[in-house]
PDB file of C-alpha atoms in Angstrom:
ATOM      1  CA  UNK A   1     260.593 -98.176 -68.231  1.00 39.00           C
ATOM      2  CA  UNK A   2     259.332 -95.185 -65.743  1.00 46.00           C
ATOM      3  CA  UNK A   3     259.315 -93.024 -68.545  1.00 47.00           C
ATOM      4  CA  UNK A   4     257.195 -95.097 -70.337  1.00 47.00           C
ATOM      5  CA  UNK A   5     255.412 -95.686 -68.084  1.00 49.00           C
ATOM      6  CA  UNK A   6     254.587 -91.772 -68.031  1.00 46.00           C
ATOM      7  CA  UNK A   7     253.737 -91.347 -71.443  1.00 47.00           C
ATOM      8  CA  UNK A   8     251.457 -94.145 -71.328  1.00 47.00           C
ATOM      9  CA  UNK A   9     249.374 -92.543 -68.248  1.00 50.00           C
ATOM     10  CA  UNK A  10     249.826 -89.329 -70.230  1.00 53.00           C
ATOM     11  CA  UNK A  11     248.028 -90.886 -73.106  1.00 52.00           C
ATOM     12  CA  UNK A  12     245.163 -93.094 -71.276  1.00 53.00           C
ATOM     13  CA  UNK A  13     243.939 -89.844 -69.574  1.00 53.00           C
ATOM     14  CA  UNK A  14     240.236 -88.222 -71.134  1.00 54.00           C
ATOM     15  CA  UNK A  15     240.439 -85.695 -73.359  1.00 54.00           C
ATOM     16  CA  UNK A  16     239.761 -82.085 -71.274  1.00 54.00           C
ATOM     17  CA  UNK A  17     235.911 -80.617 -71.309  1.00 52.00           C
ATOM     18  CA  UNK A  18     234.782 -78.644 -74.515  1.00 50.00           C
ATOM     19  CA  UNK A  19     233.393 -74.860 -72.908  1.00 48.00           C
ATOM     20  CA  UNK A  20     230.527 -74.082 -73.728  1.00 47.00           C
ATOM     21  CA  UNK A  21     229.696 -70.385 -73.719  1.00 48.00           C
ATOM     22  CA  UNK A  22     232.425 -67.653 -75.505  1.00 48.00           C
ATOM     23  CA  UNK A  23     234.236 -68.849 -78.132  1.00 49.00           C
ATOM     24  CA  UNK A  24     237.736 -68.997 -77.322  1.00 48.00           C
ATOM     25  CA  UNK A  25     240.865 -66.377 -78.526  1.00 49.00           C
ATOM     26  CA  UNK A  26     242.310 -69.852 -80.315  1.00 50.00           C
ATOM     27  CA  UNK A  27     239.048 -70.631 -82.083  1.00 48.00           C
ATOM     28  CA  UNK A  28     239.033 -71.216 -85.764  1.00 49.00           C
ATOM     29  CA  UNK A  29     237.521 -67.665 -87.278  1.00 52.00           C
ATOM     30  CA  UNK A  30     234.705 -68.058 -90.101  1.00 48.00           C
ATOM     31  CA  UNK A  31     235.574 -67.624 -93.223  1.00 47.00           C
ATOM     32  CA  UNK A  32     235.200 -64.989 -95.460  1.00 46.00           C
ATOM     33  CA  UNK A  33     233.005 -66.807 -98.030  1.00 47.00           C
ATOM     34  CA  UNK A  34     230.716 -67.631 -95.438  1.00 45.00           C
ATOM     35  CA  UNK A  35     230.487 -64.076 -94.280  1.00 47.00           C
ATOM     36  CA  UNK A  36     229.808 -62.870 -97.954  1.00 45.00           C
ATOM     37  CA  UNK A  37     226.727 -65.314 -98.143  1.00 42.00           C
ATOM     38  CA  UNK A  38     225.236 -63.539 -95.093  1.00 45.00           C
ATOM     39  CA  UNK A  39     225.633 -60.214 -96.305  1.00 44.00           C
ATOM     40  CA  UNK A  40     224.193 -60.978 -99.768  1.00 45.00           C
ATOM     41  CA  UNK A  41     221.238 -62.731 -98.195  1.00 46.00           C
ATOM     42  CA  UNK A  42     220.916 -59.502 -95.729  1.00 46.00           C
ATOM     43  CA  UNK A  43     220.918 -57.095 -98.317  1.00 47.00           C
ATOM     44  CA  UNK A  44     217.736 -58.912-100.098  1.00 46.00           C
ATOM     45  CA  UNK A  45     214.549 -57.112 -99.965  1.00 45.00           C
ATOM     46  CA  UNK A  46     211.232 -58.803-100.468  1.00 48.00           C
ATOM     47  CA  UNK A  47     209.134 -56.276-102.422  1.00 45.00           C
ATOM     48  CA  UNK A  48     205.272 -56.491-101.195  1.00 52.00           C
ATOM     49  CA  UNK A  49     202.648 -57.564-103.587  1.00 48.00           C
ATOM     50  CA  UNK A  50     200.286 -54.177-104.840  1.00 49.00           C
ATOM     51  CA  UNK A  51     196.834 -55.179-105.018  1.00 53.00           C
ATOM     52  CA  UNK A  52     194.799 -53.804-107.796  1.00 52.00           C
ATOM     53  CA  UNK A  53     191.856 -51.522-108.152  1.00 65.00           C
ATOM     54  CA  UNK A  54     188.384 -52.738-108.475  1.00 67.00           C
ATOM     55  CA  UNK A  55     188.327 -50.488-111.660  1.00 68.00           C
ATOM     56  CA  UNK A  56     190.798 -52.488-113.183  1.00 71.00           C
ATOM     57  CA  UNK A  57     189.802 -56.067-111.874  1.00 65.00           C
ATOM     58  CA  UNK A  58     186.226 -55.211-113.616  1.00 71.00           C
ATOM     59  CA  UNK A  59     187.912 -54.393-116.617  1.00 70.00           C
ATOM     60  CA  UNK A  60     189.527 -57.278-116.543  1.00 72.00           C
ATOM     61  CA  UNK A  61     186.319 -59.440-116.204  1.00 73.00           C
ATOM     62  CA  UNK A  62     184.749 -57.496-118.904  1.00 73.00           C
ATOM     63  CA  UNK A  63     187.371 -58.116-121.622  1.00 71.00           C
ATOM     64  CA  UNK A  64     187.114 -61.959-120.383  1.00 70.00           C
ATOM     65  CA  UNK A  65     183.474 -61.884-121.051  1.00 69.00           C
ATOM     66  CA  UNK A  66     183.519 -60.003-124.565  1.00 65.00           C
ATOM     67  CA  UNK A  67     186.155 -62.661-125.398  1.00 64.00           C
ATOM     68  CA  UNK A  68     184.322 -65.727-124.615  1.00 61.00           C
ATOM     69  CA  UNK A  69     180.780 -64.256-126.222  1.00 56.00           C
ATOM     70  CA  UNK A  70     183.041 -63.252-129.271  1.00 52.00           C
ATOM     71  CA  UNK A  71     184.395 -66.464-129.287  1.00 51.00           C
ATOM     72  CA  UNK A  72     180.492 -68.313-128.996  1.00 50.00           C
ATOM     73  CA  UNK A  73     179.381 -66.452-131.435  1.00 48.00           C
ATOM     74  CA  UNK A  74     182.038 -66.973-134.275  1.00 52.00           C
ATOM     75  CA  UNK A  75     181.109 -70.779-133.875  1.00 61.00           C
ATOM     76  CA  UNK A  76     177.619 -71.439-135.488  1.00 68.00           C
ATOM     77  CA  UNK A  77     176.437 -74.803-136.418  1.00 76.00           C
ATOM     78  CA  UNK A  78     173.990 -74.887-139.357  1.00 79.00           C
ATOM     79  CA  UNK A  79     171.167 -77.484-140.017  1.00 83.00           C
ATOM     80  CA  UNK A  80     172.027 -79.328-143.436  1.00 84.00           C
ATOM     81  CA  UNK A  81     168.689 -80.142-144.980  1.00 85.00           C
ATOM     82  CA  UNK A  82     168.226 -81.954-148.652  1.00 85.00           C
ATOM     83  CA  UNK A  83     166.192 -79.392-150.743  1.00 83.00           C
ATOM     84  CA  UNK A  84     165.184 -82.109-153.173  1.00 84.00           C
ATOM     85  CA  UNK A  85     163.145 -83.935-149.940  1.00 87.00           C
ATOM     86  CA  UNK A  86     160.255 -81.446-149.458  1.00 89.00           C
ATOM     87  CA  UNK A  87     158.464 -83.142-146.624  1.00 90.00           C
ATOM     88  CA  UNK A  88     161.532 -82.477-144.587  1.00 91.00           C
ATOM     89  CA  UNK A  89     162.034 -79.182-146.314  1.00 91.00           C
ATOM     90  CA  UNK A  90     158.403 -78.432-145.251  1.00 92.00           C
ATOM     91  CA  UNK A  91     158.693 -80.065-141.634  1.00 93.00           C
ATOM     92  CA  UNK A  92     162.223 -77.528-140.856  1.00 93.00           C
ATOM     93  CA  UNK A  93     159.879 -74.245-142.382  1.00 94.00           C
ATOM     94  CA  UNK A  94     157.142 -75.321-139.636  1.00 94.00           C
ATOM     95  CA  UNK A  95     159.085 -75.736-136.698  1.00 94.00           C
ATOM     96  CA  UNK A  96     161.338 -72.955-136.958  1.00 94.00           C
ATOM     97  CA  UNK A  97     157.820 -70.789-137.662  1.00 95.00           C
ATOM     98  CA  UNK A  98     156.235 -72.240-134.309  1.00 93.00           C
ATOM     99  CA  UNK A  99     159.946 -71.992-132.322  1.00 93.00           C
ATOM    100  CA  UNK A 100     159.722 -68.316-132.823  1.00 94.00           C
ATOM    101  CA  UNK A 101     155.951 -67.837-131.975  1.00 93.00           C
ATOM    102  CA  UNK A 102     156.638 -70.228-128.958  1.00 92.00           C
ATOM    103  CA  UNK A 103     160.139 -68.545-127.764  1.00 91.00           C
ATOM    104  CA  UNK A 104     160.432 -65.060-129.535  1.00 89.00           C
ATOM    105  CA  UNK A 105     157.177 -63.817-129.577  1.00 89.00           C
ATOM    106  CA  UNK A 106     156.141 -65.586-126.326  1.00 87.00           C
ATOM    107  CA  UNK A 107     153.119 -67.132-126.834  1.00 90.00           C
ATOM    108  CA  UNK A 108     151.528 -69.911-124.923  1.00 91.00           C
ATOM    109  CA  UNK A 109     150.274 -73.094-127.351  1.00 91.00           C
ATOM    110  CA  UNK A 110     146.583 -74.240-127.292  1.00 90.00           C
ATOM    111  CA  UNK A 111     146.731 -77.912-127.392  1.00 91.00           C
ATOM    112  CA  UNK A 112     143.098 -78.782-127.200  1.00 89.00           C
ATOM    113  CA  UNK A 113     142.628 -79.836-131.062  1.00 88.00           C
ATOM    114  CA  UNK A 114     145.421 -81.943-130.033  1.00 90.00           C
ATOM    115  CA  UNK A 115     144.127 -83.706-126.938  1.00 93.00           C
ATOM    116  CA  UNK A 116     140.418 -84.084-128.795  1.00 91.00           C
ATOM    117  CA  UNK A 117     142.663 -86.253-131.778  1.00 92.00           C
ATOM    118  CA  UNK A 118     144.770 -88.596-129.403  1.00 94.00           C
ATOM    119  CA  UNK A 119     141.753 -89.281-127.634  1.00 94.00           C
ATOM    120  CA  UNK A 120     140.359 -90.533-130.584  1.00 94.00           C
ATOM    121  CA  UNK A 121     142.963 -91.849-131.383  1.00 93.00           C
ATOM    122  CA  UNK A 122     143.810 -93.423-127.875  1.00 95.00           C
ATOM    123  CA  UNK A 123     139.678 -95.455-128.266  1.00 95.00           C
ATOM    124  CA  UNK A 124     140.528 -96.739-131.293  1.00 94.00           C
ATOM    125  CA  UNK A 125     143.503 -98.742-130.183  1.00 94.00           C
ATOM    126  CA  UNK A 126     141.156 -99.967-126.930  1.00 94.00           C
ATOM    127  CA  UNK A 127     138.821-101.347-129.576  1.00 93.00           C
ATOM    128  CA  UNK A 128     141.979-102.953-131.207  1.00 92.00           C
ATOM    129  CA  UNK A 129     143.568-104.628-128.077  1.00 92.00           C
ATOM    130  CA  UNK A 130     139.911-105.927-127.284  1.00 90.00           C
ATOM    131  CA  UNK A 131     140.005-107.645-130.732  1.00 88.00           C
ATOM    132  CA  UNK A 132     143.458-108.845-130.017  1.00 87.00           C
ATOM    133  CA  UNK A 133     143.020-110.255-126.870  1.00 88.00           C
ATOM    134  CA  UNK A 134     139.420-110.776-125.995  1.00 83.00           C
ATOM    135  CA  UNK A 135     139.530-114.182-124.040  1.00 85.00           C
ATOM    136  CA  UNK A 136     137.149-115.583-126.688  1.00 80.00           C
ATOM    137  CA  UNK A 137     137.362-118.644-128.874  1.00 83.00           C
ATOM    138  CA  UNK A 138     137.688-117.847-132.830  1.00 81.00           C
ATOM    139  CA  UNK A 139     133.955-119.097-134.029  1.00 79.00           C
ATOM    140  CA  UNK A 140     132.287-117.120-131.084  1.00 81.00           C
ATOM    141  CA  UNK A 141     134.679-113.869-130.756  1.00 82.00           C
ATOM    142  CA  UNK A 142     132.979-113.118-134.532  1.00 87.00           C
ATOM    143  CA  UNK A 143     130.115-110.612-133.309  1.00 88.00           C
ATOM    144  CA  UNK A 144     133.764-109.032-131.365  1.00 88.00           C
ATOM    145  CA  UNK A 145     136.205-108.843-133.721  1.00 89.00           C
ATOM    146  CA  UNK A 146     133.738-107.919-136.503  1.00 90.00           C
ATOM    147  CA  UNK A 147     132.501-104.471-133.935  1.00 91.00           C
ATOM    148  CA  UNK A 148     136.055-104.027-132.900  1.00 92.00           C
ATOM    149  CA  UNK A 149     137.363-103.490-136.951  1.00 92.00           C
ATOM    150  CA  UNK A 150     134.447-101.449-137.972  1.00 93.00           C
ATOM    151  CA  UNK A 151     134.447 -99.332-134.619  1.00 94.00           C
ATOM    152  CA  UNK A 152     138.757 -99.064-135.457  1.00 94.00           C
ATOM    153  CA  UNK A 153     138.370 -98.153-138.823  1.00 93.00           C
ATOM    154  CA  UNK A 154     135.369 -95.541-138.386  1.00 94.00           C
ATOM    155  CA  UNK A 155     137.175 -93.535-135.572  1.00 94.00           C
ATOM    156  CA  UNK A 156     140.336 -93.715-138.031  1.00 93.00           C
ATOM    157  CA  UNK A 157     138.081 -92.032-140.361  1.00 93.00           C
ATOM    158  CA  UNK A 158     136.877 -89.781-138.456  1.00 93.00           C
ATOM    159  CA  UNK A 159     140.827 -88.709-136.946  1.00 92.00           C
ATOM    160  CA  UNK A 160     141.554 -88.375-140.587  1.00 92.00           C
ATOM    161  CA  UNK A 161     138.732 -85.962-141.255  1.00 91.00           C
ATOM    162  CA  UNK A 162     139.642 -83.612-138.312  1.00 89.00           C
ATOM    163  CA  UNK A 163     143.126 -83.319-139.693  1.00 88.00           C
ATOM    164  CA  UNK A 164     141.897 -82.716-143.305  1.00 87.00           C
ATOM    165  CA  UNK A 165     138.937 -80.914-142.786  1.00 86.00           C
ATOM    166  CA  UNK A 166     139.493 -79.114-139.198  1.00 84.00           C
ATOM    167  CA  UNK A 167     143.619 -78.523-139.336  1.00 85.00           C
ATOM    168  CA  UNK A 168     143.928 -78.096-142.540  1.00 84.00           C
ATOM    169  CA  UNK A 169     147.038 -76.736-142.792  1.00 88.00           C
ATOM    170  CA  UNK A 170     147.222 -75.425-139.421  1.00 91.00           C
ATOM    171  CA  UNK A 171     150.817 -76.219-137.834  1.00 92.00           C
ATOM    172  CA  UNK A 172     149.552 -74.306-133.918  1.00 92.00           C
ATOM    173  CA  UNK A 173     147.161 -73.031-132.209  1.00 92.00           C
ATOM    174  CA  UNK A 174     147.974 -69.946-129.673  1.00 92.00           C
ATOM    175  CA  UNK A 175     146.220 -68.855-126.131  1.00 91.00           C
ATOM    176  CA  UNK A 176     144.961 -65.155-126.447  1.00 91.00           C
ATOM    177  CA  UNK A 177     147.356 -62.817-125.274  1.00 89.00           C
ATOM    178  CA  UNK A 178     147.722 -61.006-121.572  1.00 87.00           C
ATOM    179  CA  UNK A 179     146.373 -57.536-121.159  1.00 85.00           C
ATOM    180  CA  UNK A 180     148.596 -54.805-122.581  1.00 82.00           C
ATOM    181  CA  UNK A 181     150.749 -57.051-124.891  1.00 83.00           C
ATOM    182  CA  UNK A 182     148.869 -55.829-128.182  1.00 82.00           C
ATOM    183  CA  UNK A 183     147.390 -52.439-127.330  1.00 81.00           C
ATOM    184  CA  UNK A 184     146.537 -52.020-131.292  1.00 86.00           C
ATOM    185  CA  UNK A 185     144.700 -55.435-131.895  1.00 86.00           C
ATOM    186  CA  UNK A 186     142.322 -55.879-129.170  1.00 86.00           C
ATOM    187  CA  UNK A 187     141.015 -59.360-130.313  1.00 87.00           C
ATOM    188  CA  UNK A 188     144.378 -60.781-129.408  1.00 88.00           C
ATOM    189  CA  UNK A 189     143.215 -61.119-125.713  1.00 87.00           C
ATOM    190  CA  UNK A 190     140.268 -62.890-126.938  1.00 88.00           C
ATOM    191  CA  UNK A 191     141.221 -65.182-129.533  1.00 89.00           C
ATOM    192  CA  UNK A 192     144.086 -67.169-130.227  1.00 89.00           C
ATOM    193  CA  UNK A 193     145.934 -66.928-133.619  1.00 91.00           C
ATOM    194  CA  UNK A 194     145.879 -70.176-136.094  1.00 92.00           C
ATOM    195  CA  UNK A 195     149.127 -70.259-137.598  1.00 93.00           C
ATOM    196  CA  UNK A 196     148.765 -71.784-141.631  1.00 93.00           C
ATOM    197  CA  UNK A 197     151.768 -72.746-143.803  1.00 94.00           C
ATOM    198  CA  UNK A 198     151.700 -73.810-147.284  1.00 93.00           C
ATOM    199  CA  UNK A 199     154.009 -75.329-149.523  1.00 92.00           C
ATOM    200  CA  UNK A 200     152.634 -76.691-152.735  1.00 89.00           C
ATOM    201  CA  UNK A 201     153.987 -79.896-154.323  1.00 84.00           C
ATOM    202  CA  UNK A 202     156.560 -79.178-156.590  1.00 84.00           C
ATOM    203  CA  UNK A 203     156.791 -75.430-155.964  1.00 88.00           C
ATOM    204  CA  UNK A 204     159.794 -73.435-154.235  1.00 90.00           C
ATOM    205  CA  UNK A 205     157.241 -70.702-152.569  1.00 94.00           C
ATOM    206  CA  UNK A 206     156.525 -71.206-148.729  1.00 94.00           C
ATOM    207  CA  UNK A 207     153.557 -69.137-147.081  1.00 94.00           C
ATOM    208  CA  UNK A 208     153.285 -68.273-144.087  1.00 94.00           C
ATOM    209  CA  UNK A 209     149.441 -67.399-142.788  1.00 93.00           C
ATOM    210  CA  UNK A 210     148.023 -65.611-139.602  1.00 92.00           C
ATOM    211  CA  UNK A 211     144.572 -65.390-138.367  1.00 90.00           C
ATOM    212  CA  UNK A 212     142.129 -65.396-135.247  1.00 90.00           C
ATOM    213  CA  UNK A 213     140.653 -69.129-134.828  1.00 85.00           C
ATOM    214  CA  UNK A 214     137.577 -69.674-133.219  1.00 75.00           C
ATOM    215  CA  UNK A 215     136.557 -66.381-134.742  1.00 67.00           C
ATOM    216  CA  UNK A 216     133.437 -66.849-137.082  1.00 70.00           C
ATOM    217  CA  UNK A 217     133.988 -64.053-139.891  1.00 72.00           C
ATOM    218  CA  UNK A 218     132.665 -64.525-143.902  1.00 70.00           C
ATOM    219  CA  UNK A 219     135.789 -64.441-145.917  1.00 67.00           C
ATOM    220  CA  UNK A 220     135.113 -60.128-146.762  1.00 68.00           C
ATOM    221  CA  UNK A 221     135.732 -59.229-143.538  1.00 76.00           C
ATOM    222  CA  UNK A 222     138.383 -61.987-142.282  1.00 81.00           C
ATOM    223  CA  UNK A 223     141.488 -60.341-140.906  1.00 88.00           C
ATOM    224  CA  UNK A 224     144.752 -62.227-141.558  1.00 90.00           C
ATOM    225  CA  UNK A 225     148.037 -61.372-142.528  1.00 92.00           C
ATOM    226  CA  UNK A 226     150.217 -63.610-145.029  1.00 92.00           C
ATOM    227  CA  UNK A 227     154.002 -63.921-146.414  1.00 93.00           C
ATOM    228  CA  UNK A 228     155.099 -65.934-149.454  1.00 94.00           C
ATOM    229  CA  UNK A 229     158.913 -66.290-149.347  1.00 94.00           C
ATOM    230  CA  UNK A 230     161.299 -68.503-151.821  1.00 93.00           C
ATOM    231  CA  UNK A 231     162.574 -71.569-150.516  1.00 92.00           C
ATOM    232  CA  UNK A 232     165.820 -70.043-151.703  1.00 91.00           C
ATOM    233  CA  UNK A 233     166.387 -67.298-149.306  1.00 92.00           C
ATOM    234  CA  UNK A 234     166.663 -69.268-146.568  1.00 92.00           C
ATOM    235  CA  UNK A 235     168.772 -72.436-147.991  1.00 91.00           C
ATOM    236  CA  UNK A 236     171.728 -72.710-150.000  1.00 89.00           C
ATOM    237  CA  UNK A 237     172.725 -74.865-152.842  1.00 87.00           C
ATOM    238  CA  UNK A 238     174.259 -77.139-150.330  1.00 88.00           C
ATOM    239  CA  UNK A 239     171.184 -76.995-148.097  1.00 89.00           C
ATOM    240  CA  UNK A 240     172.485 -75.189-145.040  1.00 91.00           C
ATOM    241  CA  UNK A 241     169.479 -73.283-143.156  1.00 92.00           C
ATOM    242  CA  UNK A 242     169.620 -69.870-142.229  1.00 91.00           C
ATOM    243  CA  UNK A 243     167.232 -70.355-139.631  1.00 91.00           C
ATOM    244  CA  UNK A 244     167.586 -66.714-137.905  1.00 92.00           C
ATOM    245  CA  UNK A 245     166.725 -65.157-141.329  1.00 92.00           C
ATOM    246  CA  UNK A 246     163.221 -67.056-141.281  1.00 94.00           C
ATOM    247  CA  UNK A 247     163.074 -65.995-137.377  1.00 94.00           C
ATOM    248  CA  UNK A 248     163.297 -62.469-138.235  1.00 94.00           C
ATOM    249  CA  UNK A 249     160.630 -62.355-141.241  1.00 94.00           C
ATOM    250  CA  UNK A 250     158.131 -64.649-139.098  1.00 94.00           C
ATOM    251  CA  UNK A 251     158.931 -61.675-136.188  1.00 94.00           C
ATOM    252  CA  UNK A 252     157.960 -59.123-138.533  1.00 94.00           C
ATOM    253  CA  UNK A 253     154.892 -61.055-139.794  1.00 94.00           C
ATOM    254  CA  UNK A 254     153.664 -61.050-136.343  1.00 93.00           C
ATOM    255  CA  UNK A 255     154.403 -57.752-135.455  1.00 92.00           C
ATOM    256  CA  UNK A 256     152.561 -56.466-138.117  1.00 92.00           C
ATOM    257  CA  UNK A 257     149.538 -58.427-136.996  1.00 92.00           C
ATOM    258  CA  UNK A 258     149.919 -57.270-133.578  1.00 91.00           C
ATOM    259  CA  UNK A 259     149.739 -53.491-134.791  1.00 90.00           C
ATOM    260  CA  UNK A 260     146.466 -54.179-136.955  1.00 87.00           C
ATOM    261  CA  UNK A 261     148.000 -54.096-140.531  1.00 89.00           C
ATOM    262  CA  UNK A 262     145.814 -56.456-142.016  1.00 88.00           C
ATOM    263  CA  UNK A 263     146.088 -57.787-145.802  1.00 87.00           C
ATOM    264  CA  UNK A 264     143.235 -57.348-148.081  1.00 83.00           C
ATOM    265  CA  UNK A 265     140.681 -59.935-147.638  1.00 80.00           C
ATOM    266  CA  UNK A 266     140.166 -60.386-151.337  1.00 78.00           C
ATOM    267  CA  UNK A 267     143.057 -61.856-150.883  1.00 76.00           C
ATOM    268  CA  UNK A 268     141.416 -64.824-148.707  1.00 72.00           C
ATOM    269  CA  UNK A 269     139.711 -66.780-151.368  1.00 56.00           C
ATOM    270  CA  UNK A 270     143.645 -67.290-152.828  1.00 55.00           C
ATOM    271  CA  UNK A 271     144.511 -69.017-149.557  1.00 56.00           C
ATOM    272  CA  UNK A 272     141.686 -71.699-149.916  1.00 56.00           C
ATOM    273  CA  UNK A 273     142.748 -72.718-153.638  1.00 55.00           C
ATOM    274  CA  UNK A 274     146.068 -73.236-152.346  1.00 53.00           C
ATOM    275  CA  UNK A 275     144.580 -75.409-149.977  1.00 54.00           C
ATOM    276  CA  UNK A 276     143.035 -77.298-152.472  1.00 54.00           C
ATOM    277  CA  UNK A 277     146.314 -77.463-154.341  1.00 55.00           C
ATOM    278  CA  UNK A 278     147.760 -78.934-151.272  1.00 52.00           C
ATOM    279  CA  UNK A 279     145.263 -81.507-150.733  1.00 52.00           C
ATOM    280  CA  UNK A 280     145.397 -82.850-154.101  1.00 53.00           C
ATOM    281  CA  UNK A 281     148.560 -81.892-155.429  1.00 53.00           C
ATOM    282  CA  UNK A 282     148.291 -79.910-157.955  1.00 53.00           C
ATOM    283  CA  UNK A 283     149.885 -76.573-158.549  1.00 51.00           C
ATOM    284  CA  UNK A 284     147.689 -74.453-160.978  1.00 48.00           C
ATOM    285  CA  UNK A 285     148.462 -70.770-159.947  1.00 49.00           C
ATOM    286  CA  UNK A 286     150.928 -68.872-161.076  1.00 51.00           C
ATOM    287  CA  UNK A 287     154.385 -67.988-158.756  1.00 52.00           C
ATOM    288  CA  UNK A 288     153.479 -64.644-156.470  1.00 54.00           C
ATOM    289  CA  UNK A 289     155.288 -61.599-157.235  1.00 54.00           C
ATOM    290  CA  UNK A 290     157.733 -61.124-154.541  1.00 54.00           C
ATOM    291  CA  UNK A 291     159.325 -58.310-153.265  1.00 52.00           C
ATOM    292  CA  UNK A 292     163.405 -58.984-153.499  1.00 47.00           C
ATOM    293  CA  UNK A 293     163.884 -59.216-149.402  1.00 51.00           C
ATOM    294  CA  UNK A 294     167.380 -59.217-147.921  1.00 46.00           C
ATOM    295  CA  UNK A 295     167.681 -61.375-145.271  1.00 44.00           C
ATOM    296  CA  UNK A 296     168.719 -59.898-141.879  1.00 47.00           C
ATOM    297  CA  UNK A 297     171.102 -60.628-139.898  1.00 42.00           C
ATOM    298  CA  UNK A 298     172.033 -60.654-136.407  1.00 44.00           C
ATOM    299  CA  UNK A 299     174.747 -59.325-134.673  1.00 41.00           C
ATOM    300  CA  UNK A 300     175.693 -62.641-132.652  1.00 46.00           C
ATOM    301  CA  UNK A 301     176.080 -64.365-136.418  1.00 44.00           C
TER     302      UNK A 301
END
């Protein structure tokens, strides 16, 4: 019983203190493996990152940019017109003609034949909503209603004989030029030009007309320059518009003008039988001889 007694005490006692500090001589050594790792992971160097030369970040950039503009300008989208509808045939001529007046050749629009019409225009539908809703009963807003048509229907007249008399077939009307911008045709800072397109009814030849408005000259002595094109240079059998092609003959066209190379003004008296043959609709003269043209292109297409 006293030696159990013993080994129980023995056993109930606390376990001795852990020391902290120096590992022991009877202390577990690492293992190998363990060393290994840390020598691997010593022997890694981390290799620094070079930066590059502004030389070669601009070229770079560059090659980015020629890229991208190479890749804009393989992507063109065409207009698709029907050739067999020639008021829309006629309307796509005209505004491509006055885009590249407006944003190639830089020239400011005159819109004061313009503002004179809707003013017109703009009466004529007061005298209308009078008529419509005068607070008048029906047997005494007679004397009204009866003022109201005719006044409606004579300033309708006279709208439709500023467009057929005074237009004509005048698409735009340009500001004079700045100082300097046409050293060879002075009266290009005094007038502005009247661009004039024709396209007879059921003809394939589209004319393109320049001359000085408000400029009172007798037909002998007008100065003017004109282009007849085909409708077929500048639209396919499927109707697809090469609309840079008509840019670049309309920029030539007005270059010429600007350096003074006027067309004969024989040549005038033509222009105002064609207007005829617009008005009525009748195409009597014979197709112009024209030049075979090839139609440039640009390097973006």
């Amino acid at each position: 019983l006293i030696c159990s007694g013993w080994v129980l005490a023995d056993r109930r006692k606390p376990p001795p203190p852990i020391a902290v500090g120096k590992p022991s001589a009877n202390a577990p050594q690492p293992s190998k493996r363990t060393d290994m790792a840390k020598k691997k992971k010593s022997s890694t160097v981390t290799a620094e990152a070079v930066p590059a030369s502004e030389s070669e970040v601009q070229k770079a950039q560059e090659a980015d940019e020629d890229e991208e503009e190479s890749d804009d300008g393989s992507e063109i989208e065409l207009l698709q017109v029907d050739v067999g509808d020639v008021v829309k045939l006629k309307q796509v001529l005209d505004e491509t003609v006055a885009g590249t007046f407006l944003d190639t050749c830089k020239m400011a629009e005159d819109h004061a034949i313009d503002n004179i019409k809707l003013t017109i225009m703009a009466v004529a539908c007061a005298f209308a909503m009078v008529a419509q809703f005068a607070p008048l009963p029906f047997p005494d807003s007679r004397p009204v209603l009866g003022g109201c048509c005719a006044a409606y229907f004579l300033l309708s007249g006279i709208l439709q004989i500023v467009t057929t008399f005074w237009d004509k077939d005048c698409i735009m009307v340009t500001k004079p030029v700045e100082k300097g911008v046409a050293p060879k045709n002075l009266d290009m800072e005094k007038y502005g030009l009247r661009i004039r397109t024709i396209l007879p009814r059921f003809s394939e030849y589209y004319t393109v007309i320049m001359e000085f408005q408000k400029k009172h000259e007798p037909d002998e002595k007008r100065k003017f320059v004109k282009e007849t094109w085909s409708v077929g240079q500048f639209f396919d059998v499927e109707g697809m518009f090469d609309e840079f092609g008509l840019m670049d003959e309309v920029e030539d066209l007005y270059e010429r003008f600007a350096d003074g190379k006027f067309d004969d003004p024989k040549d005038y008296a033509d222009d105002n039988k064609d207007l005829v043959e617009v008005i009525f609709g009748i195409n009597m003269s014979s197709p112009p001889e024209l030049k075979p043209k090839a139609s440039k292109i640009k390097k973006n297409q």
